[in-house]
Tab-separated table of C-alpha atoms and ligand atoms in Angstrom:
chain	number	residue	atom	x	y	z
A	27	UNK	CA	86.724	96.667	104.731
A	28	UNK	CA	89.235	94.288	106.718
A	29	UNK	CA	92.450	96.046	108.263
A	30	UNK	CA	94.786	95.102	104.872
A	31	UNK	CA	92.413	97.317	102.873
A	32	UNK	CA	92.410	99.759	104.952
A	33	UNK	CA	96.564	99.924	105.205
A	34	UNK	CA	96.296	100.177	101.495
A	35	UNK	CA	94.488	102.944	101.567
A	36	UNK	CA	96.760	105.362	104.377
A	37	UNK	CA	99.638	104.128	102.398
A	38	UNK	CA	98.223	105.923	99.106
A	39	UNK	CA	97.310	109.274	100.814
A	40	UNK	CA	100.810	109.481	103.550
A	41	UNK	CA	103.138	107.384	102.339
A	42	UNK	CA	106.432	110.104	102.457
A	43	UNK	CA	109.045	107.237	103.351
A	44	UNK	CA	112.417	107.187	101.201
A	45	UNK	CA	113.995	103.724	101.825
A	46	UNK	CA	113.125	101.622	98.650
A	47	UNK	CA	110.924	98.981	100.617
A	48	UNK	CA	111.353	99.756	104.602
A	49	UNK	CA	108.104	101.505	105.305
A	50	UNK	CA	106.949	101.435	102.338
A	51	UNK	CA	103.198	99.599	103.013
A	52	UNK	CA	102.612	102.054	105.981
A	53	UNK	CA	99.881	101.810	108.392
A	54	UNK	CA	98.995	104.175	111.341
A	55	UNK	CA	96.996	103.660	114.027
A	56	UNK	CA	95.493	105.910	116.305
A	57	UNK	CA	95.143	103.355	119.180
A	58	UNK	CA	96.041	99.901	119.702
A	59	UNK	CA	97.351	97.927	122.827
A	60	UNK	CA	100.869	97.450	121.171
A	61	UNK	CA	102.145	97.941	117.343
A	62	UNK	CA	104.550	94.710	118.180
A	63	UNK	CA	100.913	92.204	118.739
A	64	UNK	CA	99.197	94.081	116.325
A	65	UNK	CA	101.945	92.904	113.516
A	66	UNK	CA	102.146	89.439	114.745
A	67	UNK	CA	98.362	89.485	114.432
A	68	UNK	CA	98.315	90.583	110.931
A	69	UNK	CA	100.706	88.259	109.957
A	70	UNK	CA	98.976	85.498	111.397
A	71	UNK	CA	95.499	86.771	110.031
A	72	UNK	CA	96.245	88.008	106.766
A	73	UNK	CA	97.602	87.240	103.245
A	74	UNK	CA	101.439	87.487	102.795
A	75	UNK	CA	102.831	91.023	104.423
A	76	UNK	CA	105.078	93.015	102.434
A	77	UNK	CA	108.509	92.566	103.510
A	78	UNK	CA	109.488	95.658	105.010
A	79	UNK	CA	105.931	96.689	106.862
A	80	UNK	CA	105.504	99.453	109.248
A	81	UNK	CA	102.825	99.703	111.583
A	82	UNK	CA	102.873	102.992	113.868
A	83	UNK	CA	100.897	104.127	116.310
A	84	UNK	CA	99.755	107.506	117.799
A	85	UNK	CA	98.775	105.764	120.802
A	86	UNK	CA	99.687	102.531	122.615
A	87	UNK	CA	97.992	101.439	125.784
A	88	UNK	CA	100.074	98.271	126.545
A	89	UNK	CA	103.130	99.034	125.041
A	90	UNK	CA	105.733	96.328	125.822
A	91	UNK	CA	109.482	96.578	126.543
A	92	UNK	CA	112.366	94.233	126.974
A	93	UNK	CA	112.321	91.621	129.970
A	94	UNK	CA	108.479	91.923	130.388
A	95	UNK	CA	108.758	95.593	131.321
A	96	UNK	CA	106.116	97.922	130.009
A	97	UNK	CA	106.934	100.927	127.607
A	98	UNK	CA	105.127	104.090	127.894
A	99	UNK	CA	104.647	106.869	125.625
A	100	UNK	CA	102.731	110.132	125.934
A	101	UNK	CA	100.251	109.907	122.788
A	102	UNK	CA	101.070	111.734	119.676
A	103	UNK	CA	104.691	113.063	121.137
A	104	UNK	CA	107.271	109.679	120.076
A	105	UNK	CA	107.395	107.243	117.478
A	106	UNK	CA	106.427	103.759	118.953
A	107	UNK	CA	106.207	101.688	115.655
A	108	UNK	CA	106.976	97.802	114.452
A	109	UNK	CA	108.444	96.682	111.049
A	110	UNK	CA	108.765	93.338	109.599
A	111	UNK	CA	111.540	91.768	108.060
A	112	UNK	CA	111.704	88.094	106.748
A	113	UNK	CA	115.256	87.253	107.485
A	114	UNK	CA	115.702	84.096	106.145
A	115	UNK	CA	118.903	84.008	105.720
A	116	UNK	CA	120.317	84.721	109.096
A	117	UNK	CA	120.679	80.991	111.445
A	118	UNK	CA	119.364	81.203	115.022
A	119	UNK	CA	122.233	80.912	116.308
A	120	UNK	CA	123.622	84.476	115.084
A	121	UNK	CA	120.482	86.187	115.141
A	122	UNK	CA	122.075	89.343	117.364
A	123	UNK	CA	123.593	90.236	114.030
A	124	UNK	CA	120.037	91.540	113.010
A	125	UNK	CA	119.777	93.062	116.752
A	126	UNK	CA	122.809	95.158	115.593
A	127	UNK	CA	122.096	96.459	112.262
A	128	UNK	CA	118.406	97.730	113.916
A	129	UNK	CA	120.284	99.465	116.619
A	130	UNK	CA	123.044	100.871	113.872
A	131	UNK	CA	120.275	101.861	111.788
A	132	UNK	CA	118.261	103.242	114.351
A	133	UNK	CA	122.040	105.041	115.850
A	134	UNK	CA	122.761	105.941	112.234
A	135	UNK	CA	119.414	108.003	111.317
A	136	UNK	CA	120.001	110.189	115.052
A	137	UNK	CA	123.644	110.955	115.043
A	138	UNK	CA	123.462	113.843	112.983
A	139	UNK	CA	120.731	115.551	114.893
A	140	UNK	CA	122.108	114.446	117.952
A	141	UNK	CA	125.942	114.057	118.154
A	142	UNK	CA	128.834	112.847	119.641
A	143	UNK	CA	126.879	112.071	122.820
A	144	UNK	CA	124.801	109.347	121.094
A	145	UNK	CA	125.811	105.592	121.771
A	146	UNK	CA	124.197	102.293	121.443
A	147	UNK	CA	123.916	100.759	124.976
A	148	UNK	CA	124.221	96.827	124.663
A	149	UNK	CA	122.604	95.033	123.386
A	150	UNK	CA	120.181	97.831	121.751
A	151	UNK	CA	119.242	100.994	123.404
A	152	UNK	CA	119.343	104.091	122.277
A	153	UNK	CA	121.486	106.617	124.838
A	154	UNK	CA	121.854	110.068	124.773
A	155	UNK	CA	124.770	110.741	127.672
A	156	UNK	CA	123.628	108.932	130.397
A	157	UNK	CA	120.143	108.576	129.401
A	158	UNK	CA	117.517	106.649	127.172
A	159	UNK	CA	115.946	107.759	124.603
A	160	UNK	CA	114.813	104.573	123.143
A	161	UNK	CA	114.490	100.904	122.786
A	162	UNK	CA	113.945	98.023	120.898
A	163	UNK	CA	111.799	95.146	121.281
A	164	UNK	CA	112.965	92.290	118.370
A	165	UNK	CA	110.834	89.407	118.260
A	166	UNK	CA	111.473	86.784	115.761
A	167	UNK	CA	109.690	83.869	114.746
A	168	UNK	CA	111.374	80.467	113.927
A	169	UNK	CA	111.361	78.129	110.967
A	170	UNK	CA	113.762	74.750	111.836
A	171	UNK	CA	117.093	76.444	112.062
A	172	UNK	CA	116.385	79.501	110.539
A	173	UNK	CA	114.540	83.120	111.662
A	174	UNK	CA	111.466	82.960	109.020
A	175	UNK	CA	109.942	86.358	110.544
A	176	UNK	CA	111.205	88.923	112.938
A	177	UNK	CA	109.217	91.768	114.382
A	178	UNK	CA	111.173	94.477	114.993
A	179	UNK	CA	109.338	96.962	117.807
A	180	UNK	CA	110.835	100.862	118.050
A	181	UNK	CA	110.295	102.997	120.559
A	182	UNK	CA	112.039	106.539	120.401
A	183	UNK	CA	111.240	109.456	122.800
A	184	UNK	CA	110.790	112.153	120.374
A	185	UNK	CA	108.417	115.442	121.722
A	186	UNK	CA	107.601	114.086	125.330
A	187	UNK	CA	108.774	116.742	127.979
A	188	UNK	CA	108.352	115.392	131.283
A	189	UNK	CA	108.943	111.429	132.003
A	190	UNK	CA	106.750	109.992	135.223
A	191	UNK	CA	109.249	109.385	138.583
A	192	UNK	CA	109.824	105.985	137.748
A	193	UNK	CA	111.211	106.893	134.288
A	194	UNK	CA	114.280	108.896	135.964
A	195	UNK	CA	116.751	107.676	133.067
A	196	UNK	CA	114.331	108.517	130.091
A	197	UNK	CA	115.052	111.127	128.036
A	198	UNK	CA	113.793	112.725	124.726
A	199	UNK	CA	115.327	114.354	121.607
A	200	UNK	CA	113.071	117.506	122.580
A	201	UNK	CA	114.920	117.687	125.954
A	202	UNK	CA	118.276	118.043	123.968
A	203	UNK	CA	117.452	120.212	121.155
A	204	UNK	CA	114.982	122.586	122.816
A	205	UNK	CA	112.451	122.114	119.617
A	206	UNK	CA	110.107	119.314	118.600
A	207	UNK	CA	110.912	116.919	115.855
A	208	UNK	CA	108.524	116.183	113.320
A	209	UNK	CA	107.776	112.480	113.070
A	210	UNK	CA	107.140	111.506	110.121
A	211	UNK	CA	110.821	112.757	108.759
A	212	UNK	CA	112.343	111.238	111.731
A	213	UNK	CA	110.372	107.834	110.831
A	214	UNK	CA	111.943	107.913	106.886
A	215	UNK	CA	115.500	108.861	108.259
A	216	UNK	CA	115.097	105.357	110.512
A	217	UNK	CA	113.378	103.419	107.688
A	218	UNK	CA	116.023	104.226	105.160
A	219	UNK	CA	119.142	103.688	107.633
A	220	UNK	CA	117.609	100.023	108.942
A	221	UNK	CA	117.360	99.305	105.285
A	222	UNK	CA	121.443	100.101	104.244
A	223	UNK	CA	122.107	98.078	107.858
A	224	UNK	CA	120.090	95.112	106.727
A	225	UNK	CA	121.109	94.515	103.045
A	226	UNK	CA	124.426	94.855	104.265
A	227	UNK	CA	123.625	91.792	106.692
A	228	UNK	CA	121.543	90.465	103.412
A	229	UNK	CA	124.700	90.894	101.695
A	230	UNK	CA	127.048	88.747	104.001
A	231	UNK	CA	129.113	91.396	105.669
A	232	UNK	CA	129.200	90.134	108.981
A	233	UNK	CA	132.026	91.324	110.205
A	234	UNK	CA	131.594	94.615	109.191
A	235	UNK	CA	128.156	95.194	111.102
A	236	UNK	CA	129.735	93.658	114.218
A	237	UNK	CA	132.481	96.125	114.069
A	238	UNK	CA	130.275	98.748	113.393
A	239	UNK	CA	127.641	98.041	116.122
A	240	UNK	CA	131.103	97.681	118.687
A	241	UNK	CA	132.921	101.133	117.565
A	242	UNK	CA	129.328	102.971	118.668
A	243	UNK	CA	129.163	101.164	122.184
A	244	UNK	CA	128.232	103.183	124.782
A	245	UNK	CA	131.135	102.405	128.031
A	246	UNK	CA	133.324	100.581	125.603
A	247	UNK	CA	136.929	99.954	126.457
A	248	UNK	CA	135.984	102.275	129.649
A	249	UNK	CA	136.436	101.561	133.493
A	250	UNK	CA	133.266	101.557	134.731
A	251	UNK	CA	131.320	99.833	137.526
A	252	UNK	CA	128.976	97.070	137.118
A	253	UNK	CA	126.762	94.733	139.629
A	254	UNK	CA	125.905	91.285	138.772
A	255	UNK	CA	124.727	88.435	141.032
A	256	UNK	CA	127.812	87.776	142.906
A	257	UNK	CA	128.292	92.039	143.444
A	258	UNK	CA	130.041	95.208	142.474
A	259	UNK	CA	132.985	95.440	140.138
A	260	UNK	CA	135.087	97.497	138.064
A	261	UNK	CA	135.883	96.704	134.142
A	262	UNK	CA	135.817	97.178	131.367
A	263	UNK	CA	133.554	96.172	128.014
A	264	UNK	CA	136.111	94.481	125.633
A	265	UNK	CA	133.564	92.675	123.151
A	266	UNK	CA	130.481	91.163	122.505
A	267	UNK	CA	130.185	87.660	121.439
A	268	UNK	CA	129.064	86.643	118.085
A	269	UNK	CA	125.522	85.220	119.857
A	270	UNK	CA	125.485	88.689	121.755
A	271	UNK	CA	127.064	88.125	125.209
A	272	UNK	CA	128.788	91.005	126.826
A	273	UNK	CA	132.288	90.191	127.738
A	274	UNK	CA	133.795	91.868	130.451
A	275	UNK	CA	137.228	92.166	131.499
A	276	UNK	CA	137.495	92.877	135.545
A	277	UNK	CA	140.791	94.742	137.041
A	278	UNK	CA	142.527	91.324	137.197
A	279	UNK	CA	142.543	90.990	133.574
A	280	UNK	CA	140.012	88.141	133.901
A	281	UNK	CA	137.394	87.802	130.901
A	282	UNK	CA	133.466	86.526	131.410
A	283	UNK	CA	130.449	86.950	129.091
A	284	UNK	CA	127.203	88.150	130.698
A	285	UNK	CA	123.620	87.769	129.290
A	286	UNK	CA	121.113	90.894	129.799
A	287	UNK	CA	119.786	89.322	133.003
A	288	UNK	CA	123.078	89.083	134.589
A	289	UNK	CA	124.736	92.323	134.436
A	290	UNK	CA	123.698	96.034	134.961
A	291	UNK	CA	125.319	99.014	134.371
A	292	UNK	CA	126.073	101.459	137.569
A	293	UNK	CA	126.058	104.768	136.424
A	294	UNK	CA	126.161	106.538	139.098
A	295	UNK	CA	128.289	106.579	142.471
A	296	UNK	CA	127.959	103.823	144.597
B	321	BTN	C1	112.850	98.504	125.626
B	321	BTN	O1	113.789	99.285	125.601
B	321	BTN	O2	112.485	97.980	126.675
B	321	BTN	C2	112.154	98.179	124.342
B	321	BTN	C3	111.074	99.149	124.038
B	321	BTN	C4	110.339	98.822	122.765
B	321	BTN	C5	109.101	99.672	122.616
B	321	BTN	C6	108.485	99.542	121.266
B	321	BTN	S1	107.250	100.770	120.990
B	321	BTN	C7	106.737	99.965	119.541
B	321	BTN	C8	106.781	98.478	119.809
B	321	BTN	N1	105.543	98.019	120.395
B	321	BTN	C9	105.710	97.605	121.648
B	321	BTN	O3	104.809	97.158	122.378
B	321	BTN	N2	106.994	97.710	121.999
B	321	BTN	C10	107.806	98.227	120.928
């Protein structure tokens, strides 16, 4: 039996997701290095892949994060899953657009478990407060000028507890709500809301997504501190760029866009 087969089959027996074709060929693994290779594997080794394919995993033992950082995840406790989506109609150049309907999708299915203290910290974590409770890890593969595949990599802290010393800002939807989640609703709730953000990207409004993805920034139109390469400063978020630069507006009134290497956030007192 090769691995499609096998998908088929778990799809048949656990299949409980709602959106109309996010999540609906689902396949979960107990154990695999990271759902995010596992995809682009499939999709190099197999026949054509649904449009909308999950893969989740109980377990990932080289789970990857943004700028080569690793993601860990206590096994069994948080959903670390990947989904495809063929977005063929979105240009290089504005592929952040699908960067923010994931995040509003992903923001959109926790808000009402979570609250008012939920934002989207650019360009597409999850924050609870101060803290993270999950990330994304978008991958997307090229055809000329066009995005022919994207895999789109979710990691949400769901039922871990305790986060290892070098995880200080981590934080988990148990840690807020005292009670443990179950998994496989949370999963459907994401599924569905990444579906409504992405035909609405399908569907041409633009504008409407960036507005969206802006009005739920976490430190928006805030003075705050940040440190970049040439040191601290105070200012304040006014935008992001169409391509998915922050822009920054320092006490002088002065304007400059920053890329995620360039800028970090100081949260606390410096
Ligand atoms: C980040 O915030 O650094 C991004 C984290 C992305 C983690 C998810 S877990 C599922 C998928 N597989 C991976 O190896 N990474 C992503």
């Amino acid at each position: 039996m090769n691995v499609f087969e096998f998908n088929i089959i778990i799809t048949l027996q656990n299949n409980t997701i709602s959106a109309l074709f996010v999540g609906q060929n689902l396949l979960t693994l107990k154990e695999v290095d990271s759902t995010n290779n596992f995809l682009k594997n499939l999709l190099s080794n197999s026949k054509p892949l649904p449009e909308g394919t999950v893969i989740m995993a109980e377990r990932q033992f080289a789970g990857r994060g943004q700028q080569e950082n690793k993601w860990h995840s206590e096994p069994g406790k948080n959903l670390t899953f990947s989904l495809l989506l063929n977005p063929a109609f979105l240009a290089i150049l504005n592929q952040f657009d699908l960067t923010r309907a994931i995040s509003l999708g992903v923001f959109d299915a926790l808000k009402p478990i979570l609250g008012d203290q939920l934002k989207i910290k650019w360009p597409n974590d999850i924050y609870y407060g101060d803290k993270k409770l999950g990330g994304m890890l978008i991958e997307n593969m090229i055809n000329g000028r066009q995005i022919k595949n994207s895999i789109v990599g979710i990691g949400i802290n769901v039922n871990q507890e305790d986060f290892p010393d070098g995880a200080s800002n981590a934080a988990s939807m148990k840690q807020i709500l005292h009670a443990d989640y179950d998994l496989r609703i949370l999963l459907s709730e994401i599924c569905s809301h990444i579906e409504g953000w992405y035909l609405n990207l399908r569907a041409g409004k633009v504008s409407f997504v960036r507005n969206e993805y802006l009005n739920r920034l976490y430190w928006v139109n805030e003075n705050r501190k940040f440190k970049t390469q040439s040191g601290v400063f105070e200012g304040t978020i006014t935008n992001v760029r169409d391509n998915g630069l922050l822009v920054v507006k320092n006490n002088n009134g002065e304007e400059a866009e920053f890329n995620l290497k360039e800028i970090e956030f100081l949260n606390k007192q410096i």
